[in-house]
Amino acid sequence: FVLSLIGNPSEPDTDVGLEVTINFRDRSVIRNAKVSGKWGKEEKNIPYFPFTPMQHFKMEILCEHQQFRVQVDGQRLFDFTHRIQQLQKLTALKITGDVRLTKVV
């Protein structure tokens, strides 16, 4: 599944402050951002793969001063340095793929 923090959801080329792609087959968590229509360099290193098919998990995305900090089930998974300067323009959460949300806060 793919989780994205985006600007205007009605604009196809909107900025993406953070895109997280979870791939169970590869046991990978790939992060990237799109600024002014251009994707940056992917980040792939993670200390562990916290996801199990068909199992519940709690993902928290914390917006800190210089980075997003992502935790899964209370354990830090990765930090992603902000590439977009105007974070207030990120107004939507877009999720695609095979995942079911039970709560968004």
PDB file of N, CA and C in Angstrom:
ATOM      1  N   PHE A   1       0.832  -1.176   0.000  1.00  0.00           N
ATOM      2  CA  PHE A   1       0.000   0.000   0.000  1.00  0.00           C
ATOM      3  C   PHE A   1       0.874   1.236   0.000  1.00  0.00           C
ATOM      4  N   VAL A   2       0.276   2.363  -0.354  1.00  0.00           N
ATOM      5  CA  VAL A   2       1.011   3.628  -0.455  1.00  0.00           C
ATOM      6  C   VAL A   2       0.263   4.680   0.345  1.00  0.00           C
ATOM      7  N   LEU A   3       1.003   5.408   1.155  1.00  0.00           N
ATOM      8  CA  LEU A   3       0.464   6.483   1.971  1.00  0.00           C
ATOM      9  C   LEU A   3       1.175   7.769   1.553  1.00  0.00           C
ATOM     10  N   SER A   4       0.411   8.839   1.252  1.00  0.00           N
ATOM     11  CA  SER A   4       1.007  10.090   0.801  1.00  0.00           C
ATOM     12  C   SER A   4       0.405  11.273   1.538  1.00  0.00           C
ATOM     13  N   LEU A   5       1.269  12.186   1.961  1.00  0.00           N
ATOM     14  CA  LEU A   5       0.841  13.481   2.483  1.00  0.00           C
ATOM     15  C   LEU A   5       1.002  14.465   1.340  1.00  0.00           C
ATOM     16  N   ILE A   6      -0.133  15.011   0.863  1.00  0.00           N
ATOM     17  CA  ILE A   6      -0.102  15.784  -0.378  1.00  0.00           C
ATOM     18  C   ILE A   6      -0.707  17.172  -0.204  1.00  0.00           C
ATOM     19  N   GLY A   7      -0.456  17.986  -1.214  1.00  0.00           N
ATOM     20  CA  GLY A   7      -1.052  19.318  -1.284  1.00  0.00           C
ATOM     21  C   GLY A   7      -2.480  19.195  -1.783  1.00  0.00           C
ATOM     22  N   ASN A   8      -2.805  19.847  -2.859  1.00  0.00           N
ATOM     23  CA  ASN A   8      -4.158  19.871  -3.405  1.00  0.00           C
ATOM     24  C   ASN A   8      -4.485  18.535  -4.086  1.00  0.00           C
ATOM     25  N   PRO A   9      -5.417  17.755  -3.527  1.00  0.00           N
ATOM     26  CA  PRO A   9      -5.720  16.445  -4.119  1.00  0.00           C
ATOM     27  C   PRO A   9      -6.362  16.524  -5.498  1.00  0.00           C
ATOM     28  N   SER A  10      -6.902  17.666  -5.886  1.00  0.00           N
ATOM     29  CA  SER A  10      -7.527  17.783  -7.209  1.00  0.00           C
ATOM     30  C   SER A  10      -6.515  18.147  -8.298  1.00  0.00           C
ATOM     31  N   GLU A  11      -5.284  18.457  -7.921  1.00  0.00           N
ATOM     32  CA  GLU A  11      -4.231  18.748  -8.900  1.00  0.00           C
ATOM     33  C   GLU A  11      -3.385  17.495  -9.101  1.00  0.00           C
ATOM     34  N   PRO A  12      -3.307  16.993 -10.337  1.00  0.00           N
ATOM     35  CA  PRO A  12      -2.560  15.752 -10.567  1.00  0.00           C
ATOM     36  C   PRO A  12      -1.063  15.875 -10.283  1.00  0.00           C
ATOM     37  N   ASP A  13      -0.510  17.076 -10.392  1.00  0.00           N
ATOM     38  CA  ASP A  13       0.924  17.249 -10.186  1.00  0.00           C
ATOM     39  C   ASP A  13       1.228  17.968  -8.873  1.00  0.00           C
ATOM     40  N   THR A  14       0.381  17.773  -7.878  1.00  0.00           N
ATOM     41  CA  THR A  14       0.547  18.439  -6.582  1.00  0.00           C
ATOM     42  C   THR A  14       1.817  17.968  -5.874  1.00  0.00           C
ATOM     43  N   ASP A  15       2.336  18.811  -5.007  1.00  0.00           N
ATOM     44  CA  ASP A  15       3.504  18.423  -4.206  1.00  0.00           C
ATOM     45  C   ASP A  15       3.129  17.272  -3.269  1.00  0.00           C
ATOM     46  N   VAL A  16       4.104  16.416  -3.024  1.00  0.00           N
ATOM     47  CA  VAL A  16       3.955  15.304  -2.092  1.00  0.00           C
ATOM     48  C   VAL A  16       5.052  15.468  -1.038  1.00  0.00           C
ATOM     49  N   GLY A  17       4.656  15.792   0.178  1.00  0.00           N
ATOM     50  CA  GLY A  17       5.629  16.021   1.238  1.00  0.00           C
ATOM     51  C   GLY A  17       6.265  14.751   1.739  1.00  0.00           C
ATOM     52  N   LEU A  18       5.514  13.665   1.688  1.00  0.00           N
ATOM     53  CA  LEU A  18       6.021  12.356   2.106  1.00  0.00           C
ATOM     54  C   LEU A  18       5.169  11.294   1.434  1.00  0.00           C
ATOM     55  N   GLU A  19       5.830  10.380   0.740  1.00  0.00           N
ATOM     56  CA  GLU A  19       5.145   9.209   0.198  1.00  0.00           C
ATOM     57  C   GLU A  19       5.848   7.986   0.752  1.00  0.00           C
ATOM     58  N   VAL A  20       5.072   7.098   1.342  1.00  0.00           N
ATOM     59  CA  VAL A  20       5.602   5.871   1.942  1.00  0.00           C
ATOM     60  C   VAL A  20       4.973   4.692   1.205  1.00  0.00           C
ATOM     61  N   THR A  21       5.813   3.862   0.615  1.00  0.00           N
ATOM     62  CA  THR A  21       5.347   2.680  -0.103  1.00  0.00           C
ATOM     63  C   THR A  21       5.764   1.449   0.685  1.00  0.00           C
ATOM     64  N   ILE A  22       4.775   0.693   1.143  1.00  0.00           N
ATOM     65  CA  ILE A  22       5.031  -0.528   1.901  1.00  0.00           C
ATOM     66  C   ILE A  22       4.847  -1.705   0.956  1.00  0.00           C
ATOM     67  N   ASN A  23       5.886  -2.540   0.831  1.00  0.00           N
ATOM     68  CA  ASN A  23       5.834  -3.692  -0.059  1.00  0.00           C
ATOM     69  C   ASN A  23       6.100  -4.946   0.773  1.00  0.00           C
ATOM     70  N   PHE A  24       5.087  -5.755   0.943  1.00  0.00           N
ATOM     71  CA  PHE A  24       5.213  -6.969   1.753  1.00  0.00           C
ATOM     72  C   PHE A  24       6.124  -7.998   1.088  1.00  0.00           C
ATOM     73  N   ARG A  25       6.051  -8.104  -0.225  1.00  0.00           N
ATOM     74  CA  ARG A  25       6.850  -9.098  -0.938  1.00  0.00           C
ATOM     75  C   ARG A  25       8.347  -8.845  -0.729  1.00  0.00           C
ATOM     76  N   ASP A  26       8.753  -7.561  -0.861  1.00  0.00           N
ATOM     77  CA  ASP A  26      10.167  -7.193  -0.697  1.00  0.00           C
ATOM     78  C   ASP A  26      10.525  -6.880   0.754  1.00  0.00           C
ATOM     79  N   ARG A  27       9.491  -6.797   1.611  1.00  0.00           N
ATOM     80  CA  ARG A  27       9.690  -6.369   2.997  1.00  0.00           C
ATOM     81  C   ARG A  27      10.412  -5.022   3.028  1.00  0.00           C
ATOM     82  N   SER A  28       9.888  -4.089   2.202  1.00  0.00           N
ATOM     83  CA  SER A  28      10.519  -2.783   2.072  1.00  0.00           C
ATOM     84  C   SER A  28       9.557  -1.661   2.423  1.00  0.00           C
ATOM     85  N   VAL A  29      10.138  -0.553   2.847  1.00  0.00           N
ATOM     86  CA  VAL A  29       9.402   0.677   3.137  1.00  0.00           C
ATOM     87  C   VAL A  29      10.180   1.793   2.436  1.00  0.00           C
ATOM     88  N   ILE A  30       9.671   2.251   1.305  1.00  0.00           N
ATOM     89  CA  ILE A  30      10.372   3.244   0.486  1.00  0.00           C
ATOM     90  C   ILE A  30       9.726   4.601   0.699  1.00  0.00           C
ATOM     91  N   ARG A  31      10.571   5.614   0.921  1.00  0.00           N
ATOM     92  CA  ARG A  31      10.086   6.974   1.140  1.00  0.00           C
ATOM     93  C   ARG A  31      10.618   7.909   0.062  1.00  0.00           C
ATOM     94  N   ASN A  32       9.771   8.920  -0.254  1.00  0.00           N
ATOM     95  CA  ASN A  32      10.189   9.921  -1.221  1.00  0.00           C
ATOM     96  C   ASN A  32       9.290  11.140  -1.071  1.00  0.00           C
ATOM     97  N   ALA A  33       9.623  12.193  -1.827  1.00  0.00           N
ATOM     98  CA  ALA A  33       8.825  13.414  -1.857  1.00  0.00           C
ATOM     99  C   ALA A  33       8.887  13.979  -3.277  1.00  0.00           C
ATOM    100  N   LYS A  34       7.831  14.691  -3.652  1.00  0.00           N
ATOM    101  CA  LYS A  34       7.785  15.355  -4.960  1.00  0.00           C
ATOM    102  C   LYS A  34       7.614  16.843  -4.730  1.00  0.00           C
ATOM    103  N   VAL A  35       8.583  17.619  -5.206  1.00  0.00           N
ATOM    104  CA  VAL A  35       8.578  19.059  -5.032  1.00  0.00           C
ATOM    105  C   VAL A  35       8.632  19.711  -6.405  1.00  0.00           C
ATOM    106  N   SER A  36       7.686  20.615  -6.678  1.00  0.00           N
ATOM    107  CA  SER A  36       7.617  21.322  -7.970  1.00  0.00           C
ATOM    108  C   SER A  36       7.621  20.344  -9.140  1.00  0.00           C
ATOM    109  N   GLY A  37       6.882  19.247  -8.987  1.00  0.00           N
ATOM    110  CA  GLY A  37       6.733  18.287 -10.075  1.00  0.00           C
ATOM    111  C   GLY A  37       7.854  17.279 -10.219  1.00  0.00           C
ATOM    112  N   LYS A  38       8.872  17.328  -9.360  1.00  0.00           N
ATOM    113  CA  LYS A  38      10.013  16.421  -9.488  1.00  0.00           C
ATOM    114  C   LYS A  38      10.170  15.563  -8.241  1.00  0.00           C
ATOM    115  N   TRP A  39      10.280  14.247  -8.475  1.00  0.00           N
ATOM    116  CA  TRP A  39      10.524  13.313  -7.385  1.00  0.00           C
ATOM    117  C   TRP A  39      11.985  13.398  -6.982  1.00  0.00           C
ATOM    118  N   GLY A  40      12.234  13.256  -5.703  1.00  0.00           N
ATOM    119  CA  GLY A  40      13.600  13.277  -5.180  1.00  0.00           C
ATOM    120  C   GLY A  40      14.177  11.882  -5.121  1.00  0.00           C
ATOM    121  N   LYS A  41      15.227  11.745  -4.328  1.00  0.00           N
ATOM    122  CA  LYS A  41      15.904  10.466  -4.160  1.00  0.00           C
ATOM    123  C   LYS A  41      15.134   9.609  -3.150  1.00  0.00           C
ATOM    124  N   GLU A  42      14.915   8.359  -3.511  1.00  0.00           N
ATOM    125  CA  GLU A  42      14.236   7.435  -2.603  1.00  0.00           C
ATOM    126  C   GLU A  42      15.118   7.093  -1.411  1.00  0.00           C
ATOM    127  N   GLU A  43      14.479   6.910  -0.265  1.00  0.00           N
ATOM    128  CA  GLU A  43      15.155   6.436   0.941  1.00  0.00           C
ATOM    129  C   GLU A  43      14.571   5.065   1.271  1.00  0.00           C
ATOM    130  N   LYS A  44      15.438   4.107   1.564  1.00  0.00           N
ATOM    131  CA  LYS A  44      14.977   2.724   1.729  1.00  0.00           C
ATOM    132  C   LYS A  44      15.383   2.062   3.039  1.00  0.00           C
ATOM    133  N   ASN A  45      16.395   2.576   3.717  1.00  0.00           N
ATOM    134  CA  ASN A  45      16.903   1.894   4.905  1.00  0.00           C
ATOM    135  C   ASN A  45      15.890   1.932   6.047  1.00  0.00           C
ATOM    136  N   ILE A  46      15.662   0.769   6.638  1.00  0.00           N
ATOM    137  CA  ILE A  46      14.807   0.654   7.826  1.00  0.00           C
ATOM    138  C   ILE A  46      15.471  -0.337   8.780  1.00  0.00           C
ATOM    139  N   PRO A  47      15.278  -0.142  10.078  1.00  0.00           N
ATOM    140  CA  PRO A  47      15.894  -1.060  11.040  1.00  0.00           C
ATOM    141  C   PRO A  47      15.178  -2.417  11.129  1.00  0.00           C
ATOM    142  N   TYR A  48      13.925  -2.459  10.706  1.00  0.00           N
ATOM    143  CA  TYR A  48      13.137  -3.692  10.771  1.00  0.00           C
ATOM    144  C   TYR A  48      11.892  -3.504   9.910  1.00  0.00           C
ATOM    145  N   PHE A  49      11.225  -4.584   9.553  1.00  0.00           N
ATOM    146  CA  PHE A  49       9.978  -4.523   8.792  1.00  0.00           C
ATOM    147  C   PHE A  49       8.842  -4.881   9.744  1.00  0.00           C
ATOM    148  N   PRO A  50       8.023  -3.895  10.128  1.00  0.00           N
ATOM    149  CA  PRO A  50       7.060  -4.115  11.208  1.00  0.00           C
ATOM    150  C   PRO A  50       5.694  -4.662  10.795  1.00  0.00           C
ATOM    151  N   PHE A  51       5.502  -4.903   9.523  1.00  0.00           N
ATOM    152  CA  PHE A  51       4.162  -5.255   9.043  1.00  0.00           C
ATOM    153  C   PHE A  51       4.027  -6.755   8.800  1.00  0.00           C
ATOM    154  N   THR A  52       2.843  -7.270   9.129  1.00  0.00           N
ATOM    155  CA  THR A  52       2.490  -8.665   8.878  1.00  0.00           C
ATOM    156  C   THR A  52       1.146  -8.664   8.155  1.00  0.00           C
ATOM    157  N   PRO A  53       1.024  -9.418   7.054  1.00  0.00           N
ATOM    158  CA  PRO A  53      -0.256  -9.434   6.331  1.00  0.00           C
ATOM    159  C   PRO A  53      -1.419  -9.790   7.261  1.00  0.00           C
ATOM    160  N   MET A  54      -2.520  -9.074   7.102  1.00  0.00           N
ATOM    161  CA  MET A  54      -3.768  -9.300   7.820  1.00  0.00           C
ATOM    162  C   MET A  54      -3.695  -8.989   9.315  1.00  0.00           C
ATOM    163  N   GLN A  55      -2.639  -8.328   9.765  1.00  0.00           N
ATOM    164  CA  GLN A  55      -2.500  -7.970  11.170  1.00  0.00           C
ATOM    165  C   GLN A  55      -2.680  -6.465  11.349  1.00  0.00           C
ATOM    166  N   HIS A  56      -3.344  -6.075  12.427  1.00  0.00           N
ATOM    167  CA  HIS A  56      -3.537  -4.664  12.737  1.00  0.00           C
ATOM    168  C   HIS A  56      -2.202  -4.031  13.112  1.00  0.00           C
ATOM    169  N   PHE A  57      -2.078  -2.744  12.820  1.00  0.00           N
ATOM    170  CA  PHE A  57      -0.910  -1.989  13.259  1.00  0.00           C
ATOM    171  C   PHE A  57      -1.341  -0.547  13.477  1.00  0.00           C
ATOM    172  N   LYS A  58      -0.565   0.159  14.256  1.00  0.00           N
ATOM    173  CA  LYS A  58      -0.808   1.574  14.503  1.00  0.00           C
ATOM    174  C   LYS A  58       0.390   2.355  13.962  1.00  0.00           C
ATOM    175  N   MET A  59       0.123   3.197  12.957  1.00  0.00           N
ATOM    176  CA  MET A  59       1.179   4.022  12.382  1.00  0.00           C
ATOM    177  C   MET A  59       0.951   5.465  12.802  1.00  0.00           C
ATOM    178  N   GLU A  60       2.000   6.090  13.315  1.00  0.00           N
ATOM    179  CA  GLU A  60       1.946   7.488  13.703  1.00  0.00           C
ATOM    180  C   GLU A  60       2.948   8.262  12.854  1.00  0.00           C
ATOM    181  N   ILE A  61       2.485   9.382  12.291  1.00  0.00           N
ATOM    182  CA  ILE A  61       3.363  10.269  11.538  1.00  0.00           C
ATOM    183  C   ILE A  61       3.427  11.571  12.315  1.00  0.00           C
ATOM    184  N   LEU A  62       4.587  11.840  12.872  1.00  0.00           N
ATOM    185  CA  LEU A  62       4.784  13.040  13.668  1.00  0.00           C
ATOM    186  C   LEU A  62       5.509  14.068  12.819  1.00  0.00           C
ATOM    187  N   CYS A  63       4.973  15.269  12.760  1.00  0.00           N
ATOM    188  CA  CYS A  63       5.616  16.343  12.012  1.00  0.00           C
ATOM    189  C   CYS A  63       6.452  17.157  12.992  1.00  0.00           C
ATOM    190  N   GLU A  64       7.749  16.930  12.954  1.00  0.00           N
ATOM    191  CA  GLU A  64       8.666  17.647  13.822  1.00  0.00           C
ATOM    192  C   GLU A  64       9.259  18.828  13.069  1.00  0.00           C
ATOM    193  N   HIS A  65      10.088  19.597  13.746  1.00  0.00           N
ATOM    194  CA  HIS A  65      10.617  20.835  13.174  1.00  0.00           C
ATOM    195  C   HIS A  65      11.359  20.601  11.851  1.00  0.00           C
ATOM    196  N   GLN A  66      12.193  19.569  11.773  1.00  0.00           N
ATOM    197  CA  GLN A  66      12.999  19.355  10.569  1.00  0.00           C
ATOM    198  C   GLN A  66      12.676  18.066   9.822  1.00  0.00           C
ATOM    199  N   GLN A  67      11.737  17.290  10.352  1.00  0.00           N
ATOM    200  CA  GLN A  67      11.496  15.981   9.745  1.00  0.00           C
ATOM    201  C   GLN A  67      10.132  15.434  10.120  1.00  0.00           C
ATOM    202  N   PHE A  68       9.730  14.431   9.337  1.00  0.00           N
ATOM    203  CA  PHE A  68       8.622  13.577   9.739  1.00  0.00           C
ATOM    204  C   PHE A  68       9.253  12.406  10.485  1.00  0.00           C
ATOM    205  N   ARG A  69       8.678  12.027  11.600  1.00  0.00           N
ATOM    206  CA  ARG A  69       9.103  10.835  12.322  1.00  0.00           C
ATOM    207  C   ARG A  69       7.948   9.845  12.239  1.00  0.00           C
ATOM    208  N   VAL A  70       8.234   8.644  11.757  1.00  0.00           N
ATOM    209  CA  VAL A  70       7.189   7.635  11.587  1.00  0.00           C
ATOM    210  C   VAL A  70       7.449   6.484  12.548  1.00  0.00           C
ATOM    211  N   GLN A  71       6.415   6.163  13.309  1.00  0.00           N
ATOM    212  CA  GLN A  71       6.467   5.071  14.271  1.00  0.00           C
ATOM    213  C   GLN A  71       5.387   4.058  13.919  1.00  0.00           C
ATOM    214  N   VAL A  72       5.689   2.813  14.147  1.00  0.00           N
ATOM    215  CA  VAL A  72       4.712   1.740  13.955  1.00  0.00           C
ATOM    216  C   VAL A  72       4.637   0.957  15.262  1.00  0.00           C
ATOM    217  N   ASP A  73       3.432   0.877  15.800  1.00  0.00           N
ATOM    218  CA  ASP A  73       3.192   0.199  17.080  1.00  0.00           C
ATOM    219  C   ASP A  73       4.134   0.719  18.174  1.00  0.00           C
ATOM    220  N   GLY A  74       4.349   2.043  18.172  1.00  0.00           N
ATOM    221  CA  GLY A  74       5.137   2.687  19.208  1.00  0.00           C
ATOM    222  C   GLY A  74       6.643   2.642  19.018  1.00  0.00           C
ATOM    223  N   GLN A  75       7.104   1.979  17.978  1.00  0.00           N
ATOM    224  CA  GLN A  75       8.549   1.870  17.708  1.00  0.00           C
ATOM    225  C   GLN A  75       8.933   2.726  16.503  1.00  0.00           C
ATOM    226  N   ARG A  76      10.008   3.485  16.647  1.00  0.00           N
ATOM    227  CA  ARG A  76      10.461   4.345  15.547  1.00  0.00           C
ATOM    228  C   ARG A  76      10.884   3.499  14.356  1.00  0.00           C
ATOM    229  N   LEU A  77      10.331   3.826  13.189  1.00  0.00           N
ATOM    230  CA  LEU A  77      10.685   3.114  11.958  1.00  0.00           C
ATOM    231  C   LEU A  77      11.663   3.928  11.123  1.00  0.00           C
ATOM    232  N   PHE A  78      11.377   5.233  10.940  1.00  0.00           N
ATOM    233  CA  PHE A  78      12.295   6.086  10.185  1.00  0.00           C
ATOM    234  C   PHE A  78      11.979   7.552  10.425  1.00  0.00           C
ATOM    235  N   ASP A  79      12.951   8.386  10.082  1.00  0.00           N
ATOM    236  CA  ASP A  79      12.780   9.834  10.017  1.00  0.00           C
ATOM    237  C   ASP A  79      12.951  10.226   8.562  1.00  0.00           C
ATOM    238  N   PHE A  80      12.210  11.245   8.143  1.00  0.00           N
ATOM    239  CA  PHE A  80      12.295  11.723   6.758  1.00  0.00           C
ATOM    240  C   PHE A  80      12.402  13.239   6.796  1.00  0.00           C
ATOM    241  N   THR A  81      13.567  13.761   6.451  1.00  0.00           N
ATOM    242  CA  THR A  81      13.818  15.198   6.485  1.00  0.00           C
ATOM    243  C   THR A  81      12.876  15.917   5.528  1.00  0.00           C
ATOM    244  N   HIS A  82      12.295  17.015   5.993  1.00  0.00           N
ATOM    245  CA  HIS A  82      11.373  17.789   5.160  1.00  0.00           C
ATOM    246  C   HIS A  82      12.076  18.270   3.893  1.00  0.00           C
ATOM    247  N   ARG A  83      11.433  18.064   2.774  1.00  0.00           N
ATOM    248  CA  ARG A  83      11.929  18.574   1.497  1.00  0.00           C
ATOM    249  C   ARG A  83      11.066  19.728   1.006  1.00  0.00           C
ATOM    250  N   ILE A  84       9.869  19.838   1.546  1.00  0.00           N
ATOM    251  CA  ILE A  84       8.973  20.947   1.224  1.00  0.00           C
ATOM    252  C   ILE A  84       9.078  21.957   2.357  1.00  0.00           C
ATOM    253  N   GLN A  85       9.286  23.213   1.998  1.00  0.00           N
ATOM    254  CA  GLN A  85       9.462  24.249   3.013  1.00  0.00           C
ATOM    255  C   GLN A  85       8.132  24.672   3.645  1.00  0.00           C
ATOM    256  N   GLN A  86       7.080  24.764   2.849  1.00  0.00           N
ATOM    257  CA  GLN A  86       5.778  25.229   3.344  1.00  0.00           C
ATOM    258  C   GLN A  86       4.898  24.025   3.674  1.00  0.00           C
ATOM    259  N   LEU A  87       5.109  23.481   4.860  1.00  0.00           N
ATOM    260  CA  LEU A  87       4.389  22.272   5.274  1.00  0.00           C
ATOM    261  C   LEU A  87       2.887  22.497   5.382  1.00  0.00           C
ATOM    262  N   GLN A  88       2.468  23.737   5.623  1.00  0.00           N
ATOM    263  CA  GLN A  88       1.041  24.025   5.736  1.00  0.00           C
ATOM    264  C   GLN A  88       0.292  23.757   4.425  1.00  0.00           C
ATOM    265  N   LYS A  89       1.021  23.621   3.329  1.00  0.00           N
ATOM    266  CA  LYS A  89       0.385  23.304   2.041  1.00  0.00           C
ATOM    267  C   LYS A  89       0.023  21.823   1.915  1.00  0.00           C
ATOM    268  N   LEU A  90       0.532  21.007   2.823  1.00  0.00           N
ATOM    269  CA  LEU A  90       0.179  19.585   2.815  1.00  0.00           C
ATOM    270  C   LEU A  90      -1.124  19.435   3.582  1.00  0.00           C
ATOM    271  N   THR A  91      -2.215  19.285   2.845  1.00  0.00           N
ATOM    272  CA  THR A  91      -3.544  19.326   3.461  1.00  0.00           C
ATOM    273  C   THR A  91      -4.332  18.023   3.357  1.00  0.00           C
ATOM    274  N   ALA A  92      -3.764  17.015   2.690  1.00  0.00           N
ATOM    275  CA  ALA A  92      -4.540  15.791   2.475  1.00  0.00           C
ATOM    276  C   ALA A  92      -3.680  14.549   2.689  1.00  0.00           C
ATOM    277  N   LEU A  93      -4.346  13.504   3.110  1.00  0.00           N
ATOM    278  CA  LEU A  93      -3.742  12.183   3.252  1.00  0.00           C
ATOM    279  C   LEU A  93      -4.361  11.300   2.178  1.00  0.00           C
ATOM    280  N   LYS A  94      -3.523  10.707   1.336  1.00  0.00           N
ATOM    281  CA  LYS A  94      -4.006   9.825   0.271  1.00  0.00           C
ATOM    282  C   LYS A  94      -3.454   8.424   0.536  1.00  0.00           C
ATOM    283  N   ILE A  95      -4.344   7.445   0.515  1.00  0.00           N
ATOM    284  CA  ILE A  95      -3.925   6.065   0.752  1.00  0.00           C
ATOM    285  C   ILE A  95      -4.483   5.196  -0.366  1.00  0.00           C
ATOM    286  N   THR A  96      -3.605   4.413  -0.982  1.00  0.00           N
ATOM    287  CA  THR A  96      -4.021   3.498  -2.044  1.00  0.00           C
ATOM    288  C   THR A  96      -3.467   2.112  -1.726  1.00  0.00           C
ATOM    289  N   GLY A  97      -4.100   1.110  -2.286  1.00  0.00           N
ATOM    290  CA  GLY A  97      -3.625  -0.252  -2.087  1.00  0.00           C
ATOM    291  C   GLY A  97      -4.470  -1.014  -1.093  1.00  0.00           C
ATOM    292  N   ASP A  98      -3.943  -2.158  -0.693  1.00  0.00           N
ATOM    293  CA  ASP A  98      -4.686  -3.115   0.127  1.00  0.00           C
ATOM    294  C   ASP A  98      -4.420  -2.879   1.609  1.00  0.00           C
ATOM    295  N   VAL A  99      -5.158  -1.909   2.173  1.00  0.00           N
ATOM    296  CA  VAL A  99      -5.075  -1.624   3.600  1.00  0.00           C
ATOM    297  C   VAL A  99      -6.431  -1.065   4.029  1.00  0.00           C
ATOM    298  N   ARG A 100      -6.822  -1.347   5.242  1.00  0.00           N
ATOM    299  CA  ARG A 100      -8.100  -0.857   5.758  1.00  0.00           C
ATOM    300  C   ARG A 100      -7.833   0.045   6.947  1.00  0.00           C
ATOM    301  N   LEU A 101      -8.344   1.261   6.868  1.00  0.00           N
ATOM    302  CA  LEU A 101      -8.183   2.205   7.969  1.00  0.00           C
ATOM    303  C   LEU A 101      -9.289   2.010   8.982  1.00  0.00           C
ATOM    304  N   THR A 102      -8.902   2.066  10.246  1.00  0.00           N
ATOM    305  CA  THR A 102      -9.920   2.028  11.287  1.00  0.00           C
ATOM    306  C   THR A 102     -10.041   3.367  12.005  1.00  0.00           C
ATOM    307  N   LYS A 103      -8.986   4.196  11.905  1.00  0.00           N
ATOM    308  CA  LYS A 103      -9.027   5.482  12.579  1.00  0.00           C
ATOM    309  C   LYS A 103      -7.939   6.393  12.005  1.00  0.00           C
ATOM    310  N   VAL A 104      -8.302   7.662  11.764  1.00  0.00           N
ATOM    311  CA  VAL A 104      -7.346   8.693  11.362  1.00  0.00           C
ATOM    312  C   VAL A 104      -7.582   9.875  12.281  1.00  0.00           C
ATOM    313  N   VAL A 105      -6.516  10.318  12.943  1.00  0.00           N
ATOM    314  CA  VAL A 105      -6.643  11.436  13.883  1.00  0.00           C
ATOM    315  C   VAL A 105      -5.753  12.571  13.424  1.00  0.00           C
TER     316      VAL A 105
END
